[in-house]
mmCIF file of C-alpha atoms in Angstrom:
data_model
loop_
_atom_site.group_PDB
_atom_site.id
_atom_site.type_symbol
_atom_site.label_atom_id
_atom_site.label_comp_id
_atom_site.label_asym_id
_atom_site.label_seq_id
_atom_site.Cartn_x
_atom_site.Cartn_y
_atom_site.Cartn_z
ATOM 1 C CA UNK A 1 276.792 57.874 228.572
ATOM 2 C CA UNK A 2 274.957 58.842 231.643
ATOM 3 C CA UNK A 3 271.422 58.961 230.678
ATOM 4 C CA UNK A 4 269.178 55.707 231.247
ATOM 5 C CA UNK A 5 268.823 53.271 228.270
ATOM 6 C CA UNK A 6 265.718 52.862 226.305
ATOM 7 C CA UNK A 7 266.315 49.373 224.124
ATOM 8 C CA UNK A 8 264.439 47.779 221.308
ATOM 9 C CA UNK A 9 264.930 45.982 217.949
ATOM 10 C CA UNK A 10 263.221 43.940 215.509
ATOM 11 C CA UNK A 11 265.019 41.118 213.157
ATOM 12 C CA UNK A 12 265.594 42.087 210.077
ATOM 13 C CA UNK A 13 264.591 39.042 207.822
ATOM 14 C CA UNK A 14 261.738 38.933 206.084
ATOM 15 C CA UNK A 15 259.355 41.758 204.892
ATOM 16 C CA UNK A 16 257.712 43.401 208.128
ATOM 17 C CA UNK A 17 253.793 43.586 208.822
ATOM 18 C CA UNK A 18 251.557 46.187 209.825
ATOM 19 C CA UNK A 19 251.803 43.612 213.177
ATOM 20 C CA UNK A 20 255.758 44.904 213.133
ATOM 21 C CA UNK A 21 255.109 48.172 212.625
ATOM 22 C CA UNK A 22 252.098 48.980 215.801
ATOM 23 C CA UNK A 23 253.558 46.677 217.425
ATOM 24 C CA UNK A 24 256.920 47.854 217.504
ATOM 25 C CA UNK A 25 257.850 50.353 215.172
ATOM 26 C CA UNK A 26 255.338 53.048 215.557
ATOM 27 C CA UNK A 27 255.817 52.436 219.719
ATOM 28 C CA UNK A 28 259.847 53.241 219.248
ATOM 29 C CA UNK A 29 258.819 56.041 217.567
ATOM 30 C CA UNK A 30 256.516 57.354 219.738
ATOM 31 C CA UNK A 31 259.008 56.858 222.588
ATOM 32 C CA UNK A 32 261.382 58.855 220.916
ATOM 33 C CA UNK A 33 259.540 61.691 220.531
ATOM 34 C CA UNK A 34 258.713 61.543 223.946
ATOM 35 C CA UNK A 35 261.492 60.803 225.652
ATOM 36 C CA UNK A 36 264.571 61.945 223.556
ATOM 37 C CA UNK A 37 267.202 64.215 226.141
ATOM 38 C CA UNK A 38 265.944 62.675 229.021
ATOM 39 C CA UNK A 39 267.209 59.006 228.288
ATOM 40 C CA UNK A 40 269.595 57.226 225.527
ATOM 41 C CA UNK A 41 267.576 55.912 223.169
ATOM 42 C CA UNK A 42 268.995 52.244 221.560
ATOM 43 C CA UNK A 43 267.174 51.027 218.355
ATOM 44 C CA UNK A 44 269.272 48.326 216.849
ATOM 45 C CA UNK A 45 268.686 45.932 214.419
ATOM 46 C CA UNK A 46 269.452 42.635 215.675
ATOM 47 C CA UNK A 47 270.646 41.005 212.467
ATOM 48 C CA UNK A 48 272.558 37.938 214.558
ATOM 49 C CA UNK A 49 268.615 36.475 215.381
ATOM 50 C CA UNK A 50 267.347 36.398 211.924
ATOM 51 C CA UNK A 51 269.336 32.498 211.476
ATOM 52 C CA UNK A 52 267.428 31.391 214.268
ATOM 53 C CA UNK A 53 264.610 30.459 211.802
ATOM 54 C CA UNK A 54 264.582 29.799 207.565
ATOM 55 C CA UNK A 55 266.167 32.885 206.385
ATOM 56 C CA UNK A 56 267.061 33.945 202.629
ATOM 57 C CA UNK A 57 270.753 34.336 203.562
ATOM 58 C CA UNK A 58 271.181 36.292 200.156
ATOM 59 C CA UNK A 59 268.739 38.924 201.009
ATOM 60 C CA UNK A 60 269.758 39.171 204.417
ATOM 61 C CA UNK A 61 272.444 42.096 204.101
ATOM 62 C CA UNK A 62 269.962 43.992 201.867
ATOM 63 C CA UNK A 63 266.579 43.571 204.150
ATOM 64 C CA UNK A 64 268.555 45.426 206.878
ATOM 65 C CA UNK A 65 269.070 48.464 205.646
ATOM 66 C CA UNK A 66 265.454 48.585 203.758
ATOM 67 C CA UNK A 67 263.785 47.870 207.512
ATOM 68 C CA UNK A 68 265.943 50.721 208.559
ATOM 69 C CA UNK A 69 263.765 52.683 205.832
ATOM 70 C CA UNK A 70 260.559 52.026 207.044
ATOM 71 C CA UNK A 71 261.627 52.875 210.714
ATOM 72 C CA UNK A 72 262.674 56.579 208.870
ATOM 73 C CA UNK A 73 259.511 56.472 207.011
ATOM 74 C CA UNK A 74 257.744 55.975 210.419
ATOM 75 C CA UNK A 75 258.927 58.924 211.813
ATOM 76 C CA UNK A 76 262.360 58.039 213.456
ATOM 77 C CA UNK A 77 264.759 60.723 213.594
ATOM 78 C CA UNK A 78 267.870 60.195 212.675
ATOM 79 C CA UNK A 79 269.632 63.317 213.549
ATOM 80 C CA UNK A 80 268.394 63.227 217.346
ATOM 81 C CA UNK A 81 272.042 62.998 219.446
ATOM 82 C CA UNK A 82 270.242 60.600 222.146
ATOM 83 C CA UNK A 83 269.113 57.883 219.562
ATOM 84 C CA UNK A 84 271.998 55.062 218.305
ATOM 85 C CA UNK A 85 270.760 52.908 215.820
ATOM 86 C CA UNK A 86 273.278 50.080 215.171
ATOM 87 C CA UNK A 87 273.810 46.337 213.545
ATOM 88 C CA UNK A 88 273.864 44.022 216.177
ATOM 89 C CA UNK A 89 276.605 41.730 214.090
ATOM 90 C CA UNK A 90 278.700 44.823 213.879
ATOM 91 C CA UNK A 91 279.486 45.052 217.653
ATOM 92 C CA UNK A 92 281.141 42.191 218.356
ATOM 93 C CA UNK A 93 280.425 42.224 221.963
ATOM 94 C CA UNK A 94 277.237 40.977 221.790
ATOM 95 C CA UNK A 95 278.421 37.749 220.261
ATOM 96 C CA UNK A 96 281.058 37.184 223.124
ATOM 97 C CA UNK A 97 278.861 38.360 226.243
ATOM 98 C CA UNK A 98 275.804 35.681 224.760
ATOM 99 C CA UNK A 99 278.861 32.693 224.758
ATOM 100 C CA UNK A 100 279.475 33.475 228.386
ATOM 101 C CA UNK A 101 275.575 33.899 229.459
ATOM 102 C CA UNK A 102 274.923 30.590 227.538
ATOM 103 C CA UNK A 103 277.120 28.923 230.817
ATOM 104 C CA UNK A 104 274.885 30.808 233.488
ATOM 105 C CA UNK A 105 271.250 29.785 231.816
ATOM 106 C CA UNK A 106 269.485 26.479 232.679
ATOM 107 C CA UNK A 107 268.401 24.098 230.132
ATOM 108 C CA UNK A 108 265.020 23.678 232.166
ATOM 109 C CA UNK A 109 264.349 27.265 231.526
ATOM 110 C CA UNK A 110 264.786 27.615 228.346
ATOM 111 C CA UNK A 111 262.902 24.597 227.616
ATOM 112 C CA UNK A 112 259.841 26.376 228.797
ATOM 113 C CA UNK A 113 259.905 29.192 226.601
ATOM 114 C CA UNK A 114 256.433 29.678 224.569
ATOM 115 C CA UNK A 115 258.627 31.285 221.267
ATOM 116 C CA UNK A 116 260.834 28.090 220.921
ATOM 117 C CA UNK A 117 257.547 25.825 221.471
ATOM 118 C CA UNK A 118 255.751 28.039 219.036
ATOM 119 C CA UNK A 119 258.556 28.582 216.365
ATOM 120 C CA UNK A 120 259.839 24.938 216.365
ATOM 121 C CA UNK A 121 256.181 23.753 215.837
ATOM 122 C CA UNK A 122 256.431 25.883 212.869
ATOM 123 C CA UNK A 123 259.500 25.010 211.506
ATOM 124 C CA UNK A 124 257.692 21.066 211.985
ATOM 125 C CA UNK A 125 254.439 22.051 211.319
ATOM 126 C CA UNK A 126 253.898 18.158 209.539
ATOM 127 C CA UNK A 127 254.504 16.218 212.605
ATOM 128 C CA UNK A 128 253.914 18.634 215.986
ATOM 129 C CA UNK A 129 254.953 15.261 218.302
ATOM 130 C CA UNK A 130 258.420 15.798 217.003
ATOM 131 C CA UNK A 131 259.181 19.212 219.224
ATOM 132 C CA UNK A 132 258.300 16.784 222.640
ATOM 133 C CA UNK A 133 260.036 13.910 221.653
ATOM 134 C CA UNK A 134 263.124 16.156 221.075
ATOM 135 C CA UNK A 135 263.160 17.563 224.018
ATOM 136 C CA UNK A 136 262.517 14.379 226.498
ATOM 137 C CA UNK A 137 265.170 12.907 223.355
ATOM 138 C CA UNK A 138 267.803 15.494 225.087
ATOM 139 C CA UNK A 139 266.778 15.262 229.016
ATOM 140 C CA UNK A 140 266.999 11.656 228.866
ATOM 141 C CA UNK A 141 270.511 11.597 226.742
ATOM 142 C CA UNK A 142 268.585 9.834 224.295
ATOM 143 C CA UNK A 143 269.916 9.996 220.722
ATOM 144 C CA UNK A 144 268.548 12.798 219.036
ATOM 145 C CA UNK A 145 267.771 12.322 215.361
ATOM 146 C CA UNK A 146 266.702 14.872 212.485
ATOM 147 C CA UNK A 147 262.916 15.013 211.789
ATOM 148 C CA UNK A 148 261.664 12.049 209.401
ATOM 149 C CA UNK A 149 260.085 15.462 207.755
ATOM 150 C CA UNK A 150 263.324 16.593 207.117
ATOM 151 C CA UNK A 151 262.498 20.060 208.746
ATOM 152 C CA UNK A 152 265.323 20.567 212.056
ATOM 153 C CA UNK A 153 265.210 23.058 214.732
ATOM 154 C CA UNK A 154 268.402 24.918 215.532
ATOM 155 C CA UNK A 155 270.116 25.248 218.443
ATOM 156 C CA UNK A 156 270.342 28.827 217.887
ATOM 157 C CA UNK A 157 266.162 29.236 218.344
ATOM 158 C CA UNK A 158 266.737 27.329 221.642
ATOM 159 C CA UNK A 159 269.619 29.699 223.045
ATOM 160 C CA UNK A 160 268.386 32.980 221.459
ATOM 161 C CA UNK A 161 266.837 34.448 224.643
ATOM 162 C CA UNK A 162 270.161 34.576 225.923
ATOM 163 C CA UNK A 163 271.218 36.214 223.078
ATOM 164 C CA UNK A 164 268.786 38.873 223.948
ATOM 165 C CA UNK A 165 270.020 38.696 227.402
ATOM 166 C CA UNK A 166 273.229 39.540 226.320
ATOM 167 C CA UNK A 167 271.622 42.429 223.869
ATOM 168 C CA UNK A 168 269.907 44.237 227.046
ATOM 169 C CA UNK A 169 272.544 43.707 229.758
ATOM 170 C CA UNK A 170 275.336 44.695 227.480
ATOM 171 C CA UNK A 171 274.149 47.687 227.222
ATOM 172 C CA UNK A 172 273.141 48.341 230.688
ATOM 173 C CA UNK A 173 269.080 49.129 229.327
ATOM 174 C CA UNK A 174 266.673 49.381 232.494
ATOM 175 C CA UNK A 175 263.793 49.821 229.887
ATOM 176 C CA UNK A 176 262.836 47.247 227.425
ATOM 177 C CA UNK A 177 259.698 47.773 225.274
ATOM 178 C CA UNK A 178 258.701 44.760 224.046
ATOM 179 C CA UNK A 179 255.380 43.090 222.582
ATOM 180 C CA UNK A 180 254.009 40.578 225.325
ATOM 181 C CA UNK A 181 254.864 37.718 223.164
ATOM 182 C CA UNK A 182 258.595 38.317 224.610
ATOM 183 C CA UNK A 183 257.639 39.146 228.424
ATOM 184 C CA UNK A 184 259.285 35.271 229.324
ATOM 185 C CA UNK A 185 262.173 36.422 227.331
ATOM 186 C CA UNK A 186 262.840 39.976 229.332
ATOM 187 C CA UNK A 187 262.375 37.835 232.691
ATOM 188 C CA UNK A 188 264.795 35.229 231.523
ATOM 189 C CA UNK A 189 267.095 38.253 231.550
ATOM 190 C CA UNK A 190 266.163 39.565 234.652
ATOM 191 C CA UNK A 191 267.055 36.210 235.999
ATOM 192 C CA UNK A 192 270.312 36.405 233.883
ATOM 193 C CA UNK A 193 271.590 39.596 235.413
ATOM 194 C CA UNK A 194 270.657 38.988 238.934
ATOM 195 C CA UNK A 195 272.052 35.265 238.995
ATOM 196 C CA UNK A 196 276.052 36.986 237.781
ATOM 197 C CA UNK A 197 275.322 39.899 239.909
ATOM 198 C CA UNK A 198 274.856 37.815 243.020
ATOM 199 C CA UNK A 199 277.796 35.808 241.923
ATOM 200 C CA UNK A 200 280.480 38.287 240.987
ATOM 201 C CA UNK A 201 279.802 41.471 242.221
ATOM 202 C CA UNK A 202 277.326 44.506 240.580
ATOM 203 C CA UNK A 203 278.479 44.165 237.007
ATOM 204 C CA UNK A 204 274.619 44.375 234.951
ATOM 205 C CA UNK A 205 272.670 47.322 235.235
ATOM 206 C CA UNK A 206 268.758 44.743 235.355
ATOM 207 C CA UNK A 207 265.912 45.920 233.220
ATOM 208 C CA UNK A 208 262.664 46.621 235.236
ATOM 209 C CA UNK A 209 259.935 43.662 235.446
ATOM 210 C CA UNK A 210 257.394 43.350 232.992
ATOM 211 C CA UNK A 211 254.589 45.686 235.099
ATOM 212 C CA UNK A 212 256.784 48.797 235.395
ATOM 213 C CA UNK A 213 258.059 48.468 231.567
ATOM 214 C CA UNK A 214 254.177 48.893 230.253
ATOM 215 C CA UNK A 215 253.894 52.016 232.924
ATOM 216 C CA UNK A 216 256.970 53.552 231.847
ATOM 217 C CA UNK A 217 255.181 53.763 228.062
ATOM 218 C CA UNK A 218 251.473 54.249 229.453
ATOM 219 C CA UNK A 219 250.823 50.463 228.508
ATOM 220 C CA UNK A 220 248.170 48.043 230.398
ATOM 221 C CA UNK A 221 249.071 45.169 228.007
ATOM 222 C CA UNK A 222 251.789 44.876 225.100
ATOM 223 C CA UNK A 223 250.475 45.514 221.676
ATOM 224 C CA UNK A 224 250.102 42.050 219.715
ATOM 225 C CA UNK A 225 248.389 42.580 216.090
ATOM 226 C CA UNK A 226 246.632 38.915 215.773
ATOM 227 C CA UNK A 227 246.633 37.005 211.966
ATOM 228 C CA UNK A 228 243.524 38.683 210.070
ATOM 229 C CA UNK A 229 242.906 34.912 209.021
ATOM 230 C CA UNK A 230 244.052 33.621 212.139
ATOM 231 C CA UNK A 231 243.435 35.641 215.024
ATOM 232 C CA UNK A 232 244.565 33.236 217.744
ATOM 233 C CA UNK A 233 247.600 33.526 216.265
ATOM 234 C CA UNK A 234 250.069 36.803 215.997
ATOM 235 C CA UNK A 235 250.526 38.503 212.774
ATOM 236 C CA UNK A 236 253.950 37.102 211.947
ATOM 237 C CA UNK A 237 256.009 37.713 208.888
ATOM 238 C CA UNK A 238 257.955 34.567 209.512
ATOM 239 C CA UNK A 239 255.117 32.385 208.943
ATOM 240 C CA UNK A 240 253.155 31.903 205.959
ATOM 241 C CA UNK A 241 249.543 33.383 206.348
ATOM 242 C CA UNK A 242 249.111 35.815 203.389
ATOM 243 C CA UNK A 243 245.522 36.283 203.905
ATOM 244 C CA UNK A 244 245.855 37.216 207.356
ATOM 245 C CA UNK A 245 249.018 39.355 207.344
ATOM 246 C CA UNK A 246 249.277 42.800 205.757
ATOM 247 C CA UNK A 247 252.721 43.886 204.720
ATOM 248 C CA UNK A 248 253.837 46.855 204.537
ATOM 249 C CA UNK A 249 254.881 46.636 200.760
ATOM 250 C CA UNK A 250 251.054 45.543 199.601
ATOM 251 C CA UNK A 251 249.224 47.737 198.024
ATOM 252 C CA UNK A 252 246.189 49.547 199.564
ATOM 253 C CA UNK A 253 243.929 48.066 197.904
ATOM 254 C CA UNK A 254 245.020 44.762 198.141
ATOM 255 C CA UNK A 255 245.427 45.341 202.139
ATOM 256 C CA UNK A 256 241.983 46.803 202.370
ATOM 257 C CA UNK A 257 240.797 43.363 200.329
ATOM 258 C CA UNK A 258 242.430 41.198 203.536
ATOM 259 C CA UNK A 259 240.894 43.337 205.861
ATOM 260 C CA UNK A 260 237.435 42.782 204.669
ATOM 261 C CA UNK A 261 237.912 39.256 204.569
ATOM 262 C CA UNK A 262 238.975 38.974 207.847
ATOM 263 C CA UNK A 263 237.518 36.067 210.258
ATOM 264 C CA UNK A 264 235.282 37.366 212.783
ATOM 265 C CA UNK A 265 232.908 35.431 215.003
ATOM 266 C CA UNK A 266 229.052 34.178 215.078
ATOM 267 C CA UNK A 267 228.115 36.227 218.096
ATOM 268 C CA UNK A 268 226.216 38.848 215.983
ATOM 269 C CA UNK A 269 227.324 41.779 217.784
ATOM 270 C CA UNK A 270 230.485 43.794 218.194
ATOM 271 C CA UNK A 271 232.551 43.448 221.528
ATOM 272 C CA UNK A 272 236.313 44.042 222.624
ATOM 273 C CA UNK A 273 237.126 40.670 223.952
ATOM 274 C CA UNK A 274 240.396 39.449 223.183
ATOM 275 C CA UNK A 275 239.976 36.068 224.846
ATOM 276 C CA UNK A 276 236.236 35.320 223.692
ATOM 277 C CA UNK A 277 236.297 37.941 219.979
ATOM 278 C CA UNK A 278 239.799 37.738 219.083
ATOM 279 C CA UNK A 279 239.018 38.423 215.266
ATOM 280 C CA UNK A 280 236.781 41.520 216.307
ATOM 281 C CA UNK A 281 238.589 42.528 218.747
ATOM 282 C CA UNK A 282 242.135 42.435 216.731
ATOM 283 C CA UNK A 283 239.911 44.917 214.383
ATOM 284 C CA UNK A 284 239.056 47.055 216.853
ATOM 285 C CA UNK A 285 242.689 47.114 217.872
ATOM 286 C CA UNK A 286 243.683 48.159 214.376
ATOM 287 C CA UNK A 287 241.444 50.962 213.693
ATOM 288 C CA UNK A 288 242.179 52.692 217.163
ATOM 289 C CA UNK A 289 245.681 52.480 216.716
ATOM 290 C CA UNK A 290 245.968 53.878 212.626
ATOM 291 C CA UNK A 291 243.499 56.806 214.190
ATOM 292 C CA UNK A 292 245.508 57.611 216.871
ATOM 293 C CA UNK A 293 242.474 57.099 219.403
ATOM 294 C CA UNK A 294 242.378 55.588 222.914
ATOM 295 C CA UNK A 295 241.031 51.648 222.844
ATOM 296 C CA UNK A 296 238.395 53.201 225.254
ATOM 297 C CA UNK A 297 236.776 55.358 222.343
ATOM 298 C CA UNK A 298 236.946 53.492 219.804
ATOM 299 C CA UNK A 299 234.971 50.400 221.851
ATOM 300 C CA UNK A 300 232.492 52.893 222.898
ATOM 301 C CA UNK A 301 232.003 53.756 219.517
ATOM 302 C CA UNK A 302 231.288 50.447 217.935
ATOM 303 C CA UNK A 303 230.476 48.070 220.725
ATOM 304 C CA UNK A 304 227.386 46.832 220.335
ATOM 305 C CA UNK A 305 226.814 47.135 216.769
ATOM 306 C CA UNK A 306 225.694 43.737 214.356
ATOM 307 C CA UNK A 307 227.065 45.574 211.304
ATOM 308 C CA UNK A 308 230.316 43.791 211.211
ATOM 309 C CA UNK A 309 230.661 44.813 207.301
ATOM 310 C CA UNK A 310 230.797 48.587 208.186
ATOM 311 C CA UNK A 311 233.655 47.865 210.755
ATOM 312 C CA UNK A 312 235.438 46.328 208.452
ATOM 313 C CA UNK A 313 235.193 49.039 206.031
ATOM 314 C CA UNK A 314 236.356 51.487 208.355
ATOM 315 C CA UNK A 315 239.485 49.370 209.266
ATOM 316 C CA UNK A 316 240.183 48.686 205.440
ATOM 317 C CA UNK A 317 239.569 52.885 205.163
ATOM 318 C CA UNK A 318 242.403 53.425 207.750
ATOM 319 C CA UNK A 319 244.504 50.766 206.697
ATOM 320 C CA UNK A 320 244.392 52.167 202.836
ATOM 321 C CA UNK A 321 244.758 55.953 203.930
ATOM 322 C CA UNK A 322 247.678 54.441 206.320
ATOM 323 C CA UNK A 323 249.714 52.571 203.877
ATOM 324 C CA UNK A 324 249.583 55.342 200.994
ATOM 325 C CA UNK A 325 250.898 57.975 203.086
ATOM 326 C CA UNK A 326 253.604 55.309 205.078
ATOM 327 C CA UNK A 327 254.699 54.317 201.380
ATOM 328 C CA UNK A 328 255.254 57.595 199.985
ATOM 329 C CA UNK A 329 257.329 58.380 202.940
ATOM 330 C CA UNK A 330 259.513 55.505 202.414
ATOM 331 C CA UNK A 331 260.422 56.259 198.835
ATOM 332 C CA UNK A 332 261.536 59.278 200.175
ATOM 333 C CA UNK A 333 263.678 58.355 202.768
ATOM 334 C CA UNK A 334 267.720 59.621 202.955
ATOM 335 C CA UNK A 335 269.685 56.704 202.206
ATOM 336 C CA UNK A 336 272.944 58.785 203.390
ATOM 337 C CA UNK A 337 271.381 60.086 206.359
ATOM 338 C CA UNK A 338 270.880 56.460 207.299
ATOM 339 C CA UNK A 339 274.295 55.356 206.371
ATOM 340 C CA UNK A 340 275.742 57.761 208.130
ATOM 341 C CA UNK A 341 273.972 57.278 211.384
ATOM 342 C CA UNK A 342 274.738 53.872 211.604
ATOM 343 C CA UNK A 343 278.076 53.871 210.767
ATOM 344 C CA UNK A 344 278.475 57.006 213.735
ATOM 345 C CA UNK A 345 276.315 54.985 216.337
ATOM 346 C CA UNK A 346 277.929 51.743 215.596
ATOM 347 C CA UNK A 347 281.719 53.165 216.615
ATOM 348 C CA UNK A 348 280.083 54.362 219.727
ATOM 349 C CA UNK A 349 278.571 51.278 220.447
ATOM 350 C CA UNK A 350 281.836 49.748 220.350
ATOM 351 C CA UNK A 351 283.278 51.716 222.702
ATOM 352 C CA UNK A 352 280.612 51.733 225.353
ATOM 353 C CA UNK A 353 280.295 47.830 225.110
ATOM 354 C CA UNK A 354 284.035 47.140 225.245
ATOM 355 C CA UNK A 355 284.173 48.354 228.859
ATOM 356 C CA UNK A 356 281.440 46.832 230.079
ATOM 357 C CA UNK A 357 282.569 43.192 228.398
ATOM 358 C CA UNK A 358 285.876 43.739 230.078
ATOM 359 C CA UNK A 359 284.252 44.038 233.723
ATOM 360 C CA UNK A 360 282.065 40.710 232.840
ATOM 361 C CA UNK A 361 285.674 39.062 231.515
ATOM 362 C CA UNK A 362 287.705 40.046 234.556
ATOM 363 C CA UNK A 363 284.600 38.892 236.643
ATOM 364 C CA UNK A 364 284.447 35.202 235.269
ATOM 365 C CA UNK A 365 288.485 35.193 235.205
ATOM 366 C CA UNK A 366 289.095 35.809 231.495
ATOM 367 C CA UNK A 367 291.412 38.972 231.822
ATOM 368 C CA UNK A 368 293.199 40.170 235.173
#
């Protein structure tokens, strides 16, 4: 495979969000129909990250293949020769490659990683202290005990940006389009790769820096969708905010209903300011991407306006429109056709990745 590797992925527990989906989904799509012949395009569903937080283990098996629906029902072509979409579990590489790049990573750096800070304060939400007392607990070989809350944090939510190290080099991807909330995480790899290449020799292929990703897809920021409730925050569908996250399974109505209760702000008049407006500014966001219109037009259009009801109606008005047709697409979907493509894409996979997890082996003195 001698074409450059376009890589993405989004966990497949839990029901994705209309966050998911311009965040990530609709982007992947987009890329593909931009860039398919020119580069290998990787869209895999990385299954092996969905334990890193509560997950309904019973469900899990099934939610995989329905997410690859809605990336069908979003326009991903399945038939295009240049696209692989694939289970991360079910190339077994991935697993080894992240045991070996678990004894090149420092525990300092992935102490400092915002998602673990963020997603263990989550997981114990009742007593925030507990997250920094665990982790001057470990630096200080202190004995570590469970939460009195009974809620734990895994050691898999602390080591999973390697695991996405191990996802990207693996497969030798120089581009990497993520949403911003993972820019620490694509560095941590570029300090990954570049710590065993200086090592052992020129054995990972390093994924550009966060600047030259957004330029290769015509980005000036990454694309996060905030909480319609709680617009400092992301729209997540691993947190429980169902006022201020739209799934894609709700019903138009009811999503149109969220939208116009959405939090806003007391200024009295429209602006695009993420850091001062987030709540009118996530709006904005959402109605310029469901139109298909530049940021720039759609600020222009509304910016300075004190009718916050009419914007609202306008974003409920796409977001209706935009779930009807999405959902009717997804009913429709080939079931085979998806079957089939994985089952194709993950043999390949298996192949490619076997050669280059023999070079890392022979390079850390596993195999002659």
């Amino acid at each position: 495979m001698s074409k450059e590797t376009i890589l993405t992925g989004i966990r497949s527990n839990g029901e994705l969000t209309l966050g998911n989906y311009l965040g990530a989904i609709l982007p992947m799509v987009q890329l593909q129909q931009q860039k398919a012949g020119d580069y290998q395009l990787n869209f895999f569903v990385p299954d092996l990250h969905s334990f890193t937080t509560p997950v309904n283990h019973a469900e899990l098996y099934k939610q995989t293949l329905e997410n690859l629906r809605i990336f069908a029902a979003a326009g991903l072509d399945f038939s295009n020769p240049d696209t692989f979409v694939y289970r991360q579990s079910y190339i077994p590489a991935h697993s080894e490659l992240f045991t070996i790049l678990n004894n090149f990573a420092y525990f300092g750096e992935l102490s400092r990683m915002t998602q673990f800070k963020e997603k263990a304060q989550q997981v114990i939400a009742e007593d925030p202290d507990t997250l920094s007392d665990l982790i001057d607990d470990i630096a200080s070989d202190e004995e570590v005990t469970a939460p009195q809350n009974g809620k734990a944090i895994s050691a898999g939510l602390f080591t999973y940006p390697v695991l996405m190290a191990a996802d990207i080099l693996l497969h030798s991807a120089t581009y990497v389009p993520v949403g911003d909330d993972q820019r620490q995480h694509l560095e941590l790899c570029r300090d990954l790769g570049i710590r065993f290449n200086n090592k052992f020799g020129d054995i990972f292929t390093v994924p550009l820096a966060w600047k030259d990703q957004l330029a290769f897809y015509n980005r000036d920021n990454g694309i996060r969708i905030r909480s319609l409730k709680y617009p400092d925050k992301k729209m997540s569908k691993s947190v429980s905010d169902p006022a201020g996250t739209i799934l894609l399974t709700d019903t138009p109505a009811v999503a149109a209903k969220k939208v116009m209760s959405a939090t806003t702000d007391s200024f009295g008049e429209i602006q695009f300011d993420f850091k001062e407006r987030p709540g009118v500014s996530n709006l904005l966001q959402i109605l310029a991407l469901l139109t298909n219109q530049a940021q720039s037009s759609i600020n222009a259009e509304w910016e300075g306006k004190t009718a916050y009801g009419d914007l609202k109606k306008a974003v409920a008005g796409a977001v209706e429109l935009f779930l009807a047709e999405f959902q009717a697409r997804h009913d429709a979907a080939d079931g085979a056709q998806i079957t089939a493509k994985l089952e194709s894409s993950e043999q390949a996979m298996r192949q490619s990745t076997a050669a280059m997890l023999l070079r890392v082996q022979q390079a850390v003195g596993l195999r002659p």
